[in-house]
Coordinates of N, CA and C and ligand atoms in Angstrom, one line a residue:
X12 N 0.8 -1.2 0.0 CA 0.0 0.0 0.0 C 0.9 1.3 0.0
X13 N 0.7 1.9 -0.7 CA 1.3 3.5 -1.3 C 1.1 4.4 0.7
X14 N 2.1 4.5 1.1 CA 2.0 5.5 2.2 C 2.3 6.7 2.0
X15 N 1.4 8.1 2.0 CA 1.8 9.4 1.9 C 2.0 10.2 3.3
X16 N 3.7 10.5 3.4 CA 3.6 11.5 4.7 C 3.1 12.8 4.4
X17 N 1.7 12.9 5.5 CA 1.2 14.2 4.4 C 0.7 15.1 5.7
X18 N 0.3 16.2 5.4 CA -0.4 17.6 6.4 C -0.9 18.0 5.8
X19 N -2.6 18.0 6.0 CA -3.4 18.2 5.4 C -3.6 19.4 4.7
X20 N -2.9 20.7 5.3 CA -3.2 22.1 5.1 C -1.8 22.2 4.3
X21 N -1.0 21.6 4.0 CA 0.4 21.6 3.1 C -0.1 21.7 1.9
X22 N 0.2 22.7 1.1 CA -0.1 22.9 -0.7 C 0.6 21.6 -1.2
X23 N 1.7 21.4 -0.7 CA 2.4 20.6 -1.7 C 2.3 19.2 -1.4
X24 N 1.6 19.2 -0.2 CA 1.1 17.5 0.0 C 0.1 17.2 -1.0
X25 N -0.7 18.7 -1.0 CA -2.3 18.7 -1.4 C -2.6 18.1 -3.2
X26 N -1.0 18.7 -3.9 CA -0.5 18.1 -5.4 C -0.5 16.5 -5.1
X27 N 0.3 15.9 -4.0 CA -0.1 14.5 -4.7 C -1.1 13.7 -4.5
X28 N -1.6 14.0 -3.0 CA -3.2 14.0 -2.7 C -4.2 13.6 -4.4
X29 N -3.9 15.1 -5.1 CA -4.7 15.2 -6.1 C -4.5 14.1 -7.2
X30 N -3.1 13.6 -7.3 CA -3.3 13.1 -8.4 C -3.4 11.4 -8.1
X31 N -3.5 11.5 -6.5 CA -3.7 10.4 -6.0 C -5.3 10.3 -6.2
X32 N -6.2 10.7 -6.1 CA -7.7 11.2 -6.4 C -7.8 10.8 -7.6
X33 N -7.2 11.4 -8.8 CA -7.4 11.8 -9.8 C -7.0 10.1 -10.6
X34 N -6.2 9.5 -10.4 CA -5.9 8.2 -10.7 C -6.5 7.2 -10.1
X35 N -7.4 7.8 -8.8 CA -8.3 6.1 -8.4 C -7.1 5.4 -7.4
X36 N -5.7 5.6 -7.2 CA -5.2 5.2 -6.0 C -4.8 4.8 -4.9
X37 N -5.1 3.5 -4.7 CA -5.3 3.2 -2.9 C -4.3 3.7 -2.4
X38 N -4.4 4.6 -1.3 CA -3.0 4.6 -0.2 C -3.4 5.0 0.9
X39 N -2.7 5.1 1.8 CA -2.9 5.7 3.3 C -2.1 6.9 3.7
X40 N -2.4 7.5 4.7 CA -2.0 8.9 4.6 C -1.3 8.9 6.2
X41 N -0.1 9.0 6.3 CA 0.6 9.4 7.0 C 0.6 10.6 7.8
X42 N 0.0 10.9 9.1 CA -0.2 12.2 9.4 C 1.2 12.7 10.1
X43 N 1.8 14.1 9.6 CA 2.9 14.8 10.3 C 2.4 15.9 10.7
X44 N 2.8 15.9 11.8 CA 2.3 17.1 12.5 C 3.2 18.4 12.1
X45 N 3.0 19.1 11.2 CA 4.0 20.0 10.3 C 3.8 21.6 11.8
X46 N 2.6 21.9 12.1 CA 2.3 22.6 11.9 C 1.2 22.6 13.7
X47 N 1.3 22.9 14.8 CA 2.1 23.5 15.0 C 3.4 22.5 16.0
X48 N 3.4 21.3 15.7 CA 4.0 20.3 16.1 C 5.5 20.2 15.7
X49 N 5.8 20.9 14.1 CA 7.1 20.8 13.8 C 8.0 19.5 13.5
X50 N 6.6 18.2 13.5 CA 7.1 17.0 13.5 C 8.2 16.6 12.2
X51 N 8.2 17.7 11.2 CA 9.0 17.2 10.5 C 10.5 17.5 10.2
X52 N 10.6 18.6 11.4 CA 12.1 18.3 12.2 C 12.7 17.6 12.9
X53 N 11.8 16.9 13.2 CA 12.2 15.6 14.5 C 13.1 14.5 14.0
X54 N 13.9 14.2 14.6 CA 15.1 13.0 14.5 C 14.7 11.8 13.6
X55 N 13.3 11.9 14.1 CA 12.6 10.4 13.5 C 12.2 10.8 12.1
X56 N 11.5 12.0 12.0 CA 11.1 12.2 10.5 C 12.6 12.9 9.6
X57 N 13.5 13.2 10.1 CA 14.8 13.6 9.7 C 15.3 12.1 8.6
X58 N 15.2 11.1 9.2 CA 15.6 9.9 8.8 C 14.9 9.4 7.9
X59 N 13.3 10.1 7.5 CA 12.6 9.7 6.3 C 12.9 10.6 5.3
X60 N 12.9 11.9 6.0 CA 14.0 13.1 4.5 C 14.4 13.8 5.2
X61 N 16.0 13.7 5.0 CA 16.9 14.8 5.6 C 17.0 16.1 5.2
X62 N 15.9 16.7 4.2 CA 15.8 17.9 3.9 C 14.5 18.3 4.6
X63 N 14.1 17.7 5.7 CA 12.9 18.2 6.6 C 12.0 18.7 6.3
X64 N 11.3 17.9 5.2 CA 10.5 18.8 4.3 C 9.0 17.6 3.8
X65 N 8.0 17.8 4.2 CA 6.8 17.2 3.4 C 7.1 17.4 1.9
X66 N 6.1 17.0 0.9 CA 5.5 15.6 0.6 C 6.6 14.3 0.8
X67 N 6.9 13.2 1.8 CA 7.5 11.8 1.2 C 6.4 10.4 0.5
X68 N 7.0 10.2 0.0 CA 5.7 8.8 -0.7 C 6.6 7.5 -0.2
X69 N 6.1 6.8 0.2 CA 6.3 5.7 0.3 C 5.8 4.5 -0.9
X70 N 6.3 4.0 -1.6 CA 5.6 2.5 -2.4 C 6.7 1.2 -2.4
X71 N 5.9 0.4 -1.7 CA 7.0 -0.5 -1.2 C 8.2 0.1 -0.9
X72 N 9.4 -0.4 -1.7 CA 10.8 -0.2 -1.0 C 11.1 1.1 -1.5
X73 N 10.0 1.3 -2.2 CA 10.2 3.1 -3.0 C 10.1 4.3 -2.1
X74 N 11.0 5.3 -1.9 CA 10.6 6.3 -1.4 C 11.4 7.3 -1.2
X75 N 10.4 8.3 -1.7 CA 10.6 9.7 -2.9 C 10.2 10.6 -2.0
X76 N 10.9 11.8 -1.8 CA 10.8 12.8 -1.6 C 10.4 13.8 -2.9
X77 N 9.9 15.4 -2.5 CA 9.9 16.4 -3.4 C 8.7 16.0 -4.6
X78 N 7.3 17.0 -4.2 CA 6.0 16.8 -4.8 C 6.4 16.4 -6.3
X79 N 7.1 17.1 -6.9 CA 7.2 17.1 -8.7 C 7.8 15.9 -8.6
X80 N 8.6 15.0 -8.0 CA 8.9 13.7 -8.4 C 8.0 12.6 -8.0
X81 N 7.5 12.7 -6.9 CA 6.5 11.7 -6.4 C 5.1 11.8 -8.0
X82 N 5.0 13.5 -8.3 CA 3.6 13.3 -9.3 C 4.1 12.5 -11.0
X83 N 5.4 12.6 -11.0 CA 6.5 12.1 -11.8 C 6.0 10.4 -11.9
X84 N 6.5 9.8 -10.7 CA 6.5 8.6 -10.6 C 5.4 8.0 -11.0
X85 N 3.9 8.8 -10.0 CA 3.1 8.5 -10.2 C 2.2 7.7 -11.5
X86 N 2.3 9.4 -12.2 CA 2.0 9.1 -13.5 C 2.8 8.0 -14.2
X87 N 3.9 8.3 -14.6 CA 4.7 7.0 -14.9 C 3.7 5.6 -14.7
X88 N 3.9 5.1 -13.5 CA 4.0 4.3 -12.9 C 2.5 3.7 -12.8
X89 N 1.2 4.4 -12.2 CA 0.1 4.0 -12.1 C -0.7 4.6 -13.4
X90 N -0.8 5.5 -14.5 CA -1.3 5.7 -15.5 C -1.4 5.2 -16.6
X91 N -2.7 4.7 -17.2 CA -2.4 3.1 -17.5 C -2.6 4.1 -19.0
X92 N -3.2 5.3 -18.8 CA -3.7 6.0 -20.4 C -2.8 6.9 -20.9
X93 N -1.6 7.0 -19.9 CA -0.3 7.3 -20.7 C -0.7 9.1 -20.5
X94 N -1.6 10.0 -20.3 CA -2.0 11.3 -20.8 C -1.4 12.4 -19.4
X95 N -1.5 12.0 -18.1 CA -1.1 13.1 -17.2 C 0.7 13.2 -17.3
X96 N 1.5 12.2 -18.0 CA 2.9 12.5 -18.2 C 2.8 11.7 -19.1
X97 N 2.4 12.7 -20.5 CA 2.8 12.3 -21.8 C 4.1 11.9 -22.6
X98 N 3.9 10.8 -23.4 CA 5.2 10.0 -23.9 C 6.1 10.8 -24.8
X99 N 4.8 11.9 -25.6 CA 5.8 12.7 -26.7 C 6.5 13.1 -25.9
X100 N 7.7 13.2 -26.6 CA 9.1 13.6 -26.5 C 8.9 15.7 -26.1
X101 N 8.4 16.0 -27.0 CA 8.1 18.0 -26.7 C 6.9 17.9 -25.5
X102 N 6.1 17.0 -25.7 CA 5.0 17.5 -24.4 C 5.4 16.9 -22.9
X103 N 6.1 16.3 -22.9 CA 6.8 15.6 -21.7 C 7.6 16.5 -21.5
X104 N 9.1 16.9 -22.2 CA 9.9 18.4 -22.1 C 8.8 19.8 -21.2
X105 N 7.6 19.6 -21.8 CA 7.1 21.2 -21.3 C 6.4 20.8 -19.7
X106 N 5.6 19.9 -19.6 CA 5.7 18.9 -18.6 C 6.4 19.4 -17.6
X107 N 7.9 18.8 -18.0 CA 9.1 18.6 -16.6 C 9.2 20.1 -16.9
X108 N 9.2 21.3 -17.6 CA 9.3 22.3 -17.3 C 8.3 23.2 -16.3
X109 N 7.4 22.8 -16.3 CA 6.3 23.3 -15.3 C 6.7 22.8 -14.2
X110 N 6.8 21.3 -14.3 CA 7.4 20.8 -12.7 C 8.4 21.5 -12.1
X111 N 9.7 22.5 -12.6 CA 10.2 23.2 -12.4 C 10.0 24.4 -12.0
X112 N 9.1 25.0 -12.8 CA 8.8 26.1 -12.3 C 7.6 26.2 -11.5
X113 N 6.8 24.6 -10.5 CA 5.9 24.7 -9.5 C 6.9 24.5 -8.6
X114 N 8.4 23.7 -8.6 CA 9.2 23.6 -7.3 C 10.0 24.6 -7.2
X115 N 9.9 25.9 -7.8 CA 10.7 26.7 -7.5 C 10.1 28.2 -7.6
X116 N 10.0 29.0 -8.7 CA 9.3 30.0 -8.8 C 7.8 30.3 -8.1
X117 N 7.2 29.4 -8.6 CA 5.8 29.1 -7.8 C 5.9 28.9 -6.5
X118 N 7.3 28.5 -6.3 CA 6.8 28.6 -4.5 C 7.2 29.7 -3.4
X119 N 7.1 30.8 -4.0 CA 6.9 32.2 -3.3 C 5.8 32.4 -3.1
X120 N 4.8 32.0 -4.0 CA 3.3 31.7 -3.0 C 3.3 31.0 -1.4
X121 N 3.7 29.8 -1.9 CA 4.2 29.1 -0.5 C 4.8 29.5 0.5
X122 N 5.6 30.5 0.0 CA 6.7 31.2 1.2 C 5.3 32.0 2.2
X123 N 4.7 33.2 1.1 CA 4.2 34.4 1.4 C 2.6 33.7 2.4
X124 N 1.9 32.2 1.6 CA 1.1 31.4 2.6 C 1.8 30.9 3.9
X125 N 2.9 30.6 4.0 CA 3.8 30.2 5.4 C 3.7 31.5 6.5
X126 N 4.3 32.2 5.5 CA 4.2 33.7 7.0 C 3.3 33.6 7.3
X127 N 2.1 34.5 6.0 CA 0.6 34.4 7.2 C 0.2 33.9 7.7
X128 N 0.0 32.3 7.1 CA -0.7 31.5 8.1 C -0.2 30.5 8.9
X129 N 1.3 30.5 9.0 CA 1.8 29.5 9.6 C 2.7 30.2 10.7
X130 N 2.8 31.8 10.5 CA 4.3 32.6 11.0 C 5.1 32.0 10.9
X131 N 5.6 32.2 9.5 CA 6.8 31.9 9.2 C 7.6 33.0 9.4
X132 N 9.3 33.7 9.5 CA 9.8 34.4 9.6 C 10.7 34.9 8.4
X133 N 9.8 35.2 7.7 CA 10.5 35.4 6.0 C 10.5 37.0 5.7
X134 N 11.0 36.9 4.1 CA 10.8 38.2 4.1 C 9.5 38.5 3.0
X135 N 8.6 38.9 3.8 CA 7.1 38.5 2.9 C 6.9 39.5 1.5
X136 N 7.5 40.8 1.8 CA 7.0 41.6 0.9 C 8.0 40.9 -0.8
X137 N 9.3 40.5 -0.2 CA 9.9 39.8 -1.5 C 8.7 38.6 -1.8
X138 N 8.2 37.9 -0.7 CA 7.6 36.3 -1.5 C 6.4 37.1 -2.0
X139 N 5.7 38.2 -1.7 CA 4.7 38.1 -2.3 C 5.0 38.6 -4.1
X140 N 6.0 39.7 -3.5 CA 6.3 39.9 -5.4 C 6.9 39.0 -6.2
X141 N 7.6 38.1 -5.7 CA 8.2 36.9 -6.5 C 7.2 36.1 -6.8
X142 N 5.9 36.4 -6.3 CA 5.0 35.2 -6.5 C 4.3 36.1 -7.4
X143 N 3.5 37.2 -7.9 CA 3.5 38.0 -8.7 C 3.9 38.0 -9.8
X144 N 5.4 37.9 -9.5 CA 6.2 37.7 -11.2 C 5.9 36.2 -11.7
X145 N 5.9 35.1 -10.8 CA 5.5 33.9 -11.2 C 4.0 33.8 -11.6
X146 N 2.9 34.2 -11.0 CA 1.3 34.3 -11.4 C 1.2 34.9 -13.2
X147 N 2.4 36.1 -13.5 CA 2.3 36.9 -14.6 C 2.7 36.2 -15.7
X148 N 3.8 35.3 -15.2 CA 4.1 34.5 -16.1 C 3.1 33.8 -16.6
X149 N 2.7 32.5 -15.4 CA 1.7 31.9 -15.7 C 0.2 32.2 -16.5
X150 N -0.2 33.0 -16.0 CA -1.6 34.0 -17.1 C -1.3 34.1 -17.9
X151 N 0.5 34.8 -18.8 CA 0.2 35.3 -20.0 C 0.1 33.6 -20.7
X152 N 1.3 32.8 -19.9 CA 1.2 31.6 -20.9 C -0.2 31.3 -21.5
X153 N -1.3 31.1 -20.2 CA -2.8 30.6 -20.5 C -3.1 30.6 -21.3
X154 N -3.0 32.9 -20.6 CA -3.8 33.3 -22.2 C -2.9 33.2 -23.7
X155 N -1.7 32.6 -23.7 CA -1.6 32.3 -25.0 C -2.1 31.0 -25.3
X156 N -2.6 29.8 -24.6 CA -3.0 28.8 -24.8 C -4.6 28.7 -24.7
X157 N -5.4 29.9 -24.2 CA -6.6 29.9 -24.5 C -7.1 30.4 -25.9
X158 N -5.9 31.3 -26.4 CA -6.2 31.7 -27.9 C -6.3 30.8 -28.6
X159 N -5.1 29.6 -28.4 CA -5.3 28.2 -29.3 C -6.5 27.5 -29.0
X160 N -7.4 27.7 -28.0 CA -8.8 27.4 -27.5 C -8.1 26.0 -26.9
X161 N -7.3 26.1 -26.1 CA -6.7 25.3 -25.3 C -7.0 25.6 -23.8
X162 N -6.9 24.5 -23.0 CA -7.7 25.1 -21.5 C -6.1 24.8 -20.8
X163 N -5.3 24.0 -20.7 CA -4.4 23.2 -19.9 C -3.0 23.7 -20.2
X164 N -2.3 23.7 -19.1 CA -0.7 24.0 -19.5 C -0.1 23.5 -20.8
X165 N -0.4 22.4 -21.1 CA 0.0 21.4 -21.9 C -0.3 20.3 -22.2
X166 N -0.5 20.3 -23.6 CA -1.4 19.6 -24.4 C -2.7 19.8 -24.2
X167 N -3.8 18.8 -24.7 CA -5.2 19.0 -24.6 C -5.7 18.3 -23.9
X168 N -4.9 17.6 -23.1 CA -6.0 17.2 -21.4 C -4.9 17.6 -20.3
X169 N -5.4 17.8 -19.3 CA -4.6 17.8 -17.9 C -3.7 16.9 -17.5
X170 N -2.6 17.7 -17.4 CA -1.3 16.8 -16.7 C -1.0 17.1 -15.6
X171 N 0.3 16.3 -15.3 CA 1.0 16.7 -13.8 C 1.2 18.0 -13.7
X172 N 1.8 18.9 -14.9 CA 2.1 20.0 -14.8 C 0.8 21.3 -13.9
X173 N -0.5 20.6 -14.5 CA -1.3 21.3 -14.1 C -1.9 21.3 -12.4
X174 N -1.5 20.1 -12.4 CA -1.6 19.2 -10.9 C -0.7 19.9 -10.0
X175 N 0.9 20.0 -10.6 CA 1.8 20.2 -9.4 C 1.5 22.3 -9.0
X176 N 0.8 23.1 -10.6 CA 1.2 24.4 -10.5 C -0.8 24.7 -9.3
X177 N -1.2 24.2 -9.4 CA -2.8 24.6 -8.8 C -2.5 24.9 -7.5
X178 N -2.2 23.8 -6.9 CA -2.4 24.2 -5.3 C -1.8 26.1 -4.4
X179 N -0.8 26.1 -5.3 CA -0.3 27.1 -4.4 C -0.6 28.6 -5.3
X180 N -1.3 28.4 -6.4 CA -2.1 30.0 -7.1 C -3.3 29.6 -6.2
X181 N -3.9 28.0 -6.2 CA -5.5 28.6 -5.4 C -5.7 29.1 -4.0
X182 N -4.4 28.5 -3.1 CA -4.2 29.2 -2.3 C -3.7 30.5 -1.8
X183 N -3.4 31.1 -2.9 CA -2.7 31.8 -2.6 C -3.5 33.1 -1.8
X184 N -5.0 32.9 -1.8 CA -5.3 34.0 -0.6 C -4.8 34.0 0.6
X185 N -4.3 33.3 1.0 CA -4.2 33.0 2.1 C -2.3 33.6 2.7
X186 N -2.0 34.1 1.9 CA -0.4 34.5 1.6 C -0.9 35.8 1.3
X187 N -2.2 36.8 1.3 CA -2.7 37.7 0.9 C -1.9 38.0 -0.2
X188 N -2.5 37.2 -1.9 CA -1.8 37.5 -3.0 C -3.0 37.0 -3.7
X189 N -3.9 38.6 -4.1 CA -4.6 38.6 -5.0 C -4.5 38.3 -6.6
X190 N -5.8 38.0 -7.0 CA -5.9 37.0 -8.4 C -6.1 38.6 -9.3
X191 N -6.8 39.7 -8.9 CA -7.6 40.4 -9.9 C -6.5 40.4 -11.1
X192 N -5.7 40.6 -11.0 CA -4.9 40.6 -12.3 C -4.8 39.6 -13.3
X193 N -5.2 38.7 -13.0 CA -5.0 37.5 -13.8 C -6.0 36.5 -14.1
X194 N -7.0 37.3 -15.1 CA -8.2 36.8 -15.5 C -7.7 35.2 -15.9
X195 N -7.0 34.9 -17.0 CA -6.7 33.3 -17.5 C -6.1 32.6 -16.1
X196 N -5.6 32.8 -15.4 CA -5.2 32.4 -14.4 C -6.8 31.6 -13.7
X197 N -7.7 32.3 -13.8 CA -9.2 32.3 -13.0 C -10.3 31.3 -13.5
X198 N -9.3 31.5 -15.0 CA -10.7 30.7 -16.6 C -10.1 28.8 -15.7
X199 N -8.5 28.7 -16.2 CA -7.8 27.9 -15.8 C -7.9 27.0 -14.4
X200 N -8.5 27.9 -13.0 CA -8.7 27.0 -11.3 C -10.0 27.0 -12.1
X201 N -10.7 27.6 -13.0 CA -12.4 27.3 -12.5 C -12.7 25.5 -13.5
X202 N -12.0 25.4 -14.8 CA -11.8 24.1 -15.2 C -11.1 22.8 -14.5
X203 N -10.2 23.3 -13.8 CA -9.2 22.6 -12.9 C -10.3 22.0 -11.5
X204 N -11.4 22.6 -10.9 CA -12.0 22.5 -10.0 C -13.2 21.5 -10.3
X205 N -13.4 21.5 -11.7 CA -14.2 20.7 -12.5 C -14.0 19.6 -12.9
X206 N -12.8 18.9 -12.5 CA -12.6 17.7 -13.2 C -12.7 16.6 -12.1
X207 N -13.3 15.5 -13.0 CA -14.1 14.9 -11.9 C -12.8 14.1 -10.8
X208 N -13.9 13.6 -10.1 CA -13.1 13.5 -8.8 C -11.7 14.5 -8.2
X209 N -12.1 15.8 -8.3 CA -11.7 16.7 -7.7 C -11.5 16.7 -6.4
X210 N -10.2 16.9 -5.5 CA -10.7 17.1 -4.4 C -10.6 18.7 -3.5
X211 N -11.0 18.9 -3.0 CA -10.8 20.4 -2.2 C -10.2 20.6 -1.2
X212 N -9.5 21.3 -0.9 CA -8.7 21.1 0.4 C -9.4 22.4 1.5
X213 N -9.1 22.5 2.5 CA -9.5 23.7 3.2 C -9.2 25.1 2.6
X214 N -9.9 26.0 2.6 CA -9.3 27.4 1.7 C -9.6 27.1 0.2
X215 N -9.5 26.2 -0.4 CA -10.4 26.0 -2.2 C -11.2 25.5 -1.9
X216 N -12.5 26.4 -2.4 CA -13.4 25.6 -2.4 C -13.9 24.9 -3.5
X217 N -14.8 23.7 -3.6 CA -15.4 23.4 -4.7 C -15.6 24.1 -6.0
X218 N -15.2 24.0 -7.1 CA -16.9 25.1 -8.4 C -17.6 24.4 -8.2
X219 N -19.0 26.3 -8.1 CA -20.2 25.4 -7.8 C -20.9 26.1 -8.7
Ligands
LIG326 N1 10.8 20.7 -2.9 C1 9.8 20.3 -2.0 C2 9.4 21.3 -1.0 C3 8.2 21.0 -0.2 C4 7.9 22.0 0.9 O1 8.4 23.1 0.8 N2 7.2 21.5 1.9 C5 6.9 22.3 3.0 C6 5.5 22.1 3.5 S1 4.3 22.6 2.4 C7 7.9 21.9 4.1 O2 8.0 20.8 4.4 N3 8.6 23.0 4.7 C8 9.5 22.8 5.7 C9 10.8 23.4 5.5 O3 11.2 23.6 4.3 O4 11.5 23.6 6.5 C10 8.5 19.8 -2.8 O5 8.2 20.5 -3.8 O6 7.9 18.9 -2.4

């Protein structure tokens, strides 16, 4: 059985959560007390990732740290239709490039949601604008992908890429980092909220 160390209010647990949902697979959920327990500095969780950091996956003797490689494997591995991590050679490439830029640029959201809601001791006014410049990116791409009357990062159904980048734009009120700017940004969570077996986490709500 697939074990996820996960915290429920973690964006980046909440990515493999989703595509755990989203694929129909059984697993169990590991609760760490991230928050305000700090369980995953502890000696004992140190020894499951020594970068002290949620999402880890467990599958059998497998076990993966860092959301974009767990949703990596996943697909790989339990996707029997081949489409959330596509085989083409260019749509796979753009793929692993989103996965890069949800474990990295995108997570100035994460930073700027840590301070508020977690007190974190960062420097907020940089995560909120870093996360800004990341949101701007993301919208214009959309909207060059809604002109092709395209809905998804890449290609014409939903991938990991779309999986790993959601959690931390729909939360991002919570980091006080408004959407008004970023109409395709808005077209993009409201289709993404729609696909079946969706799940919601605290702070996203359902489309209703
Ligand atoms: N590269 C990791 C980062 C995950 C991450 O930042 N997790 C947060 C919780 S949402 C965490 O464990 N933070 C603790 C820390 O970095 O000290 C990933 O994308 O999975």
């Amino acid at each position: 059985m697939i074990r996820l160390h996960n915290y429920t209010l973690s964006g980046s647990c909440y990515k493999v959560r989703l595509l755990l949902g989203f694929l129909e697979i059984q697993h169990e959920l590991v609760a760490v007390d991230f928050f305000p327990g700090q369980e995953h500095k502890s000696v004992e969780f140190s020894a499951i990732n020594p970068l002290q950091q949620i999402p880890v996956l467990d599958d059998g003797n497998l076990r993966l740290r860092d959301a974009q490689a767990i949703l990596a494997y996943l697909a790989r591995r339990y996707d029997t239709g081949r489409t959330w991590l596509p085989d083409d050679p260019a749509r796979f490439g753009q793929v692993m490039m989103w996965l890069g830029f949800a474990g990295t640029e995108l997570m100035a959201a994460s930073a700027a949601r840590l301070h508020d809601a977690f007190g974190f001791d960062l420097d907020i006014d940089r995560a909120r604008s870093d996360a800004h410049a990341a949101f701007a990116v993301l919208d214009d791409h959309l909207a060059e992908r809604q002109i092709l009357g395209q809905t998804w990062l890449v290609g014409d159904t939903p991938t990991i890429a779309d999986v790993a980048c959601f959690p931390y734009v729909a939360l991002s009120g919570d980091g006080g980092i408004g959407q008004e700017h970023y109409p395709n940004l808005r077209i993009w969570q409201k289709a993404f909220r729609r696909l079946p077996r969706f799940d919601a986490v605290s702070g996203v709500p359902e489309f209703v």
